[in-house]
Amino acid sequence: MTTISPTRVSMYDFLYQDTIPMVSLLADTAKLSLPQAHLAMDASLQAIISALLAYQQHQDGQTVSKKLFGRGAVKELRQYNSMNFATISAALYHRHDAADAIFYDNARVIKASDYIAKQVGTTTQQIQILLTSLCVIVLRELAILAEYSQLDNDEINKWFALQPQFLSSARFTVSKPENLSTELANNESQEAIATAENSIKTKDSADTDLSSIEQLSSTPPPFDHYWYELTAFKPENHEPVQDMQLATGNYLKAIGRSPDNLQQGRHNDMLVFADMHDIALPHQRWLLQLAKISDIYLSRNRLRITSEPINPPKPPLVSLGLIGGNSDNTPTTISEKPIEYEPTTPLWKNPVIIIIILVISVLGALATFKYQIKKADGTKLAVEEVLEQEAIEERQSQDVAIVRVDDDDTDSAEVEKTE
């Protein structure tokens, strides 16, 4: 069994880890110190994600795909495969257009920048540069992730619907280890987290949970629900529902086995989501593929500051055997036996199609026969009319008599008459 963290399909967690390498570049662009840039980026990501969720809630996945992920600014920025001055210059050029598209208007952008500036202790204009530039980067990263995962419009809608649970307060409350002090739990800066890790690792306690510390270091700060109010997003209670008629061993084997239905033996290389408190994800093929591609994409660290590579990196590939099946197709239990379906009837054996073809053929033959009869009747009438006309002309020629009288006969007749 291969497990993967549910946070790999969280936009907030993905973008938080993905944008860490470019903190110094954005700090230089907005003329902020590194601590200020860290805090400003965390709050900016929260504002952008909340605005994206509100956008999808009022529109749909198709609109998100076409008008946000398919924008010209995003396409231009996708030509760059690393972060450098050329990449950030392109982001600065398109930042206002992308921010207005996500937040609907510039007034919300200014209001969000002013809110973040008060928290960080800097000017609204500086935060606005960082926030709007980050809008283009976020759209670019999510567009790449959606394309590599081959998400359609319906799957984009489902992906967005799963996001509010990753932003709930309960999720961040239980993610903090118990052996951390309250002061550390309330501190959201990256420097404090790193210091806590070093101090805990130096302790000689055998029961120290290093995996929890590592998870804390990669966990973004708690989400500020003020952004829901600013962006007019209304979180809904979305509980993923499995179709129980399809919840068989064969179905789970095809889409990724559920942890509650794990089989023993050779079938132990399936990719499944690990259990996480207050997080519920359906074990579906597209979601597992999205999680795996997100994991590969983050491991490449593509937003690190470096020169543009000569050859662009290839899209990550996910083994279909990992998320959609197993090389060993021998069923181990009765529940894993393939479902037998009735073979489909060929078209030429389908009685309905045969009847339709016969009816069309008969009607076509009748129409052709009727046309030929009408054509023959018309020809016969035309011939009869011609013959009748010729007969009339013949009779008229027989009624006329031409009499020729010679001159000699006329003279002799007159002489006889006189006598």
GROMACS .gro file of C-alpha atoms in nm, residues 14-237:
model
  224
   14PHE     CA    1   0.012   2.327  -0.250
   15LEU     CA    2   0.058   2.700  -0.317
   16TYR     CA    3   0.212   2.761   0.024
   17GLN     CA    4   0.490   2.508  -0.039
   18ASP     CA    5   0.518   2.589  -0.409
   19THR     CA    6   0.580   2.963  -0.361
   20ILE     CA    7   0.830   2.940  -0.073
   21PRO     CA    8   1.137   2.954  -0.303
   22MET     CA    9   1.031   3.286  -0.454
   23VAL     CA   10   0.986   3.478  -0.126
   24SER     CA   11   1.312   3.668  -0.167
   25LEU     CA   12   1.229   3.764  -0.526
   26LEU     CA   13   0.887   3.901  -0.432
   27ALA     CA   14   1.039   4.075  -0.129
   28ASP     CA   15   1.285   4.253  -0.357
   29THR     CA   16   1.007   4.341  -0.604
   30ALA     CA   17   0.779   4.489  -0.337
   31LYS     CA   18   1.074   4.633  -0.138
   32LEU     CA   19   0.990   4.438   0.177
   33SER     CA   20   1.207   4.261   0.430
   34LEU     CA   21   1.207   3.881   0.428
   35PRO     CA   22   0.993   3.846   0.745
   36GLN     CA   23   0.746   4.097   0.604
   37ALA     CA   24   0.739   3.915   0.271
   38HIS     CA   25   0.674   3.581   0.446
   39LEU     CA   26   0.377   3.716   0.639
   40ALA     CA   27   0.244   3.911   0.342
   41MET     CA   28   0.263   3.609   0.113
   42ASP     CA   29   0.077   3.389   0.362
   43ALA     CA   30  -0.206   3.641   0.392
   44SER     CA   31  -0.207   3.710   0.017
   45LEU     CA   32  -0.243   3.342  -0.062
   46GLN     CA   33  -0.540   3.322   0.173
   47ALA     CA   34  -0.704   3.620   0.006
   48ILE     CA   35  -0.645   3.483  -0.344
   49ILE     CA   36  -0.771   3.134  -0.261
   50SER     CA   37  -1.084   3.274  -0.101
   51ALA     CA   38  -1.145   3.492  -0.407
   52LEU     CA   39  -1.097   3.191  -0.636
   53LEU     CA   40  -1.346   2.986  -0.436
   54ALA     CA   41  -1.598   3.272  -0.453
   55TYR     CA   42  -1.539   3.303  -0.829
   56GLN     CA   43  -1.606   2.934  -0.886
   57GLN     CA   44  -1.909   2.944  -0.657
   58HIS     CA   45  -2.071   3.218  -0.866
   59GLN     CA   46  -1.956   3.076  -1.199
   60ASP     CA   47  -1.858   2.713  -1.268
   61GLY     CA   48  -1.561   2.498  -1.358
   62GLN     CA   49  -1.589   2.575  -1.727
   63THR     CA   50  -1.565   2.950  -1.664
   64VAL     CA   51  -1.268   2.899  -1.431
   65SER     CA   52  -1.093   2.688  -1.693
   66LYS     CA   53  -1.155   2.930  -1.981
   67LYS     CA   54  -1.149   3.276  -1.823
   68LEU     CA   55  -0.891   3.221  -1.549
   69PHE     CA   56  -0.669   2.925  -1.636
   70GLY     CA   57  -0.687   3.004  -2.007
   71ARG     CA   58  -0.606   3.375  -1.988
   72GLY     CA   59  -0.341   3.519  -2.217
   73ALA     CA   60  -0.137   3.629  -1.916
   74VAL     CA   61  -0.128   3.274  -1.783
   75LYS     CA   62  -0.029   3.133  -2.123
   76GLU     CA   63   0.253   3.385  -2.152
   77LEU     CA   64   0.379   3.314  -1.803
   78ARG     CA   65   0.375   2.939  -1.867
   79GLN     CA   66   0.652   2.988  -2.121
   80TYR     CA   67   0.891   3.033  -1.826
   81ASN     CA   68   1.001   2.725  -1.632
   82SER     CA   69   1.181   2.894  -1.344
   83MET     CA   70   1.164   3.216  -1.146
   84ASN     CA   71   1.397   3.497  -1.244
   85PHE     CA   72   1.377   3.864  -1.338
   86ALA     CA   73   1.225   3.783  -1.679
   87THR     CA   74   0.949   3.578  -1.516
   88ILE     CA   75   0.872   3.836  -1.250
   89SER     CA   76   0.871   4.112  -1.513
   90ALA     CA   77   0.602   3.926  -1.708
   91ALA     CA   78   0.404   3.881  -1.386
   92LEU     CA   79   0.431   4.253  -1.306
   93TYR     CA   80   0.306   4.338  -1.655
   94HIS     CA   81  -0.011   4.128  -1.621
   95ARG     CA   82  -0.068   4.161  -1.246
   96HIS     CA   83  -0.354   4.414  -1.255
   97ASP     CA   84  -0.549   4.220  -1.517
   98ALA     CA   85  -0.521   3.894  -1.326
   99ALA     CA   86  -0.607   4.051  -0.989
  100ASP     CA   87  -0.917   4.226  -1.126
  101ALA     CA   88  -1.033   3.899  -1.283
  102ILE     CA   89  -0.999   3.708  -0.955
  103PHE     CA   90  -1.136   3.974  -0.719
  104TYR     CA   91  -1.392   4.113  -0.968
  105ASP     CA   92  -1.287   4.475  -0.910
  106ASN     CA   93  -0.993   4.683  -0.796
  107ALA     CA   94  -1.171   4.804  -0.481
  108ARG     CA   95  -1.143   4.460  -0.321
  109VAL     CA   96  -0.777   4.442  -0.416
  110ILE     CA   97  -0.708   4.772  -0.240
  111LYS     CA   98  -0.912   4.668   0.064
  112ALA     CA   99  -0.725   4.337   0.089
  113SER     CA  100  -0.389   4.512   0.049
  114ASP     CA  101  -0.477   4.761   0.322
  115TYR     CA  102  -0.579   4.478   0.558
  116ILE     CA  103  -0.252   4.291   0.502
  117ALA     CA  104  -0.043   4.609   0.525
  118LYS     CA  105  -0.178   4.679   0.875
  119GLN     CA  106  -0.080   4.328   0.986
  120VAL     CA  107   0.268   4.343   0.835
  121GLY     CA  108   0.344   4.706   0.920
  122THR     CA  109   0.410   4.845   0.575
  123THR     CA  110   0.236   5.051   0.307
  124THR     CA  111  -0.069   4.945   0.108
  125GLN     CA  112   0.109   5.010  -0.221
  126GLN     CA  113   0.390   4.767  -0.137
  127ILE     CA  114   0.145   4.493  -0.042
  128GLN     CA  115  -0.059   4.559  -0.354
  129ILE     CA  116   0.247   4.492  -0.571
  130LEU     CA  117   0.307   4.161  -0.395
  131LEU     CA  118  -0.061   4.059  -0.391
  132THR     CA  119  -0.132   4.133  -0.757
  133SER     CA  120   0.193   3.971  -0.872
  134LEU     CA  121   0.107   3.663  -0.673
  135CYS     CA  122  -0.232   3.646  -0.849
  136VAL     CA  123  -0.065   3.571  -1.182
  137ILE     CA  124   0.168   3.312  -1.025
  138VAL     CA  125  -0.124   3.136  -0.853
  139LEU     CA  126  -0.329   3.116  -1.173
  140ARG     CA  127  -0.028   2.982  -1.359
  141GLU     CA  128   0.047   2.710  -1.102
  142LEU     CA  129  -0.314   2.594  -1.071
  143ALA     CA  130  -0.356   2.594  -1.449
  144ILE     CA  131  -0.048   2.373  -1.489
  145LEU     CA  132  -0.168   2.138  -1.216
  146ALA     CA  133  -0.516   2.108  -1.372
  147GLU     CA  134  -0.375   2.043  -1.719
  148TYR     CA  135  -0.120   1.786  -1.607
  149SER     CA  136  -0.394   1.605  -1.411
  150GLN     CA  137  -0.629   1.623  -1.714
  151LEU     CA  138  -0.919   1.759  -1.511
  152ASP     CA  139  -1.242   1.828  -1.695
  153ASN     CA  140  -1.492   2.097  -1.595
  154ASP     CA  141  -1.690   1.869  -1.364
  155GLU     CA  142  -1.374   1.753  -1.185
  156ILE     CA  143  -1.262   2.115  -1.143
  157ASN     CA  144  -1.594   2.187  -0.972
  158LYS     CA  145  -1.543   1.891  -0.738
  159TRP     CA  146  -1.185   1.998  -0.670
  160PHE     CA  147  -1.296   2.345  -0.564
  161ALA     CA  148  -1.578   2.200  -0.354
  162LEU     CA  149  -1.325   2.003  -0.146
  163GLN     CA  150  -1.116   2.308  -0.054
  164PRO     CA  151  -1.313   2.461   0.240
  165GLN     CA  152  -1.238   2.160   0.463
  166PHE     CA  153  -0.866   2.230   0.428
  167LEU     CA  154  -0.927   2.586   0.552
  168SER     CA  155  -1.138   2.501   0.857
  169SER     CA  156  -1.019   2.606   1.201
  170ALA     CA  157  -1.045   2.251   1.338
  171ARG     CA  158  -0.792   2.124   1.086
  172PHE     CA  159  -0.521   2.364   1.204
  173THR     CA  160  -0.602   2.308   1.571
  174VAL     CA  161  -0.534   1.934   1.560
  175SER     CA  162  -0.229   1.969   1.333
  176LYS     CA  163  -0.013   2.117   1.613
  177PRO     CA  164   0.188   1.862   1.820
  178GLU     CA  165   0.113   1.852   2.190
  179ASN     CA  166   0.477   1.895   2.298
  180LEU     CA  167   0.499   2.242   2.143
  181SER     CA  168   0.444   2.538   2.369
  182THR     CA  169   0.146   2.768   2.331
  183GLU     CA  170   0.374   3.049   2.229
  184LEU     CA  171   0.507   2.847   1.937
  185ALA     CA  172   0.158   2.735   1.838
  186ASN     CA  173   0.048   3.095   1.806
  187ASN     CA  174   0.355   3.202   1.613
  188GLU     CA  175   0.303   3.180   1.237
  189SER     CA  176   0.645   3.279   1.111
  190GLN     CA  177   0.870   3.028   0.935
  191GLU     CA  178   1.171   3.125   1.144
  192ALA     CA  179   0.994   3.029   1.467
  193ILE     CA  180   0.893   2.693   1.323
  194ALA     CA  181   1.251   2.617   1.217
  195THR     CA  182   1.379   2.712   1.564
  196ALA     CA  183   1.123   2.482   1.723
  197GLU     CA  184   1.232   2.192   1.507
  198ASN     CA  185   1.597   2.236   1.603
  199SER     CA  186   1.517   2.261   1.972
  200ILE     CA  187   1.297   1.951   1.968
  201LYS     CA  188   1.548   1.745   1.769
  202THR     CA  189   1.819   1.815   2.028
  203LYS     CA  190   1.615   1.663   2.308
  204ASP     CA  191   1.692   1.307   2.414
  205SER     CA  192   1.328   1.212   2.431
  206ALA     CA  193   1.270   0.877   2.258
  207ASP     CA  194   0.904   0.940   2.197
  208THR     CA  195   0.953   1.265   2.006
  209ASP     CA  196   0.733   1.257   1.698
  210LEU     CA  197   0.960   1.391   1.424
  211SER     CA  198   0.702   1.324   1.158
  212SER     CA  199   0.464   1.564   1.334
  213ILE     CA  200   0.733   1.831   1.337
  214GLU     CA  201   0.797   1.783   0.969
  215GLN     CA  202   0.426   1.810   0.900
  216LEU     CA  203   0.411   2.131   1.103
  217SER     CA  204   0.694   2.283   0.901
  218SER     CA  205   0.504   2.220   0.579
  219THR     CA  206   0.165   2.321   0.715
  220PRO     CA  207   0.058   2.676   0.628
  221PRO     CA  208  -0.060   2.911   0.901
  222PRO     CA  209  -0.424   2.901   1.012
  223PHE     CA  210  -0.665   3.045   0.759
  224ASP     CA  211  -0.816   3.384   0.840
  225HIS     CA  212  -1.188   3.362   0.773
  226TYR     CA  213  -1.204   3.738   0.729
  227TRP     CA  214  -1.133   3.667   0.362
  228TYR     CA  215  -1.467   3.489   0.330
  229GLU     CA  216  -1.634   3.814   0.430
  230LEU     CA  217  -1.427   4.023   0.189
  231THR     CA  218  -1.475   3.795  -0.111
  232ALA     CA  219  -1.839   3.702  -0.030
  233PHE     CA  220  -1.761   3.332  -0.029
  234LYS     CA  221  -2.011   3.109   0.150
  235PRO     CA  222  -1.852   2.777   0.255
  236GLU     CA  223  -2.080   2.480   0.215
  237ASN     CA  224  -2.074   2.151   0.400
   0.00000   0.00000   0.00000
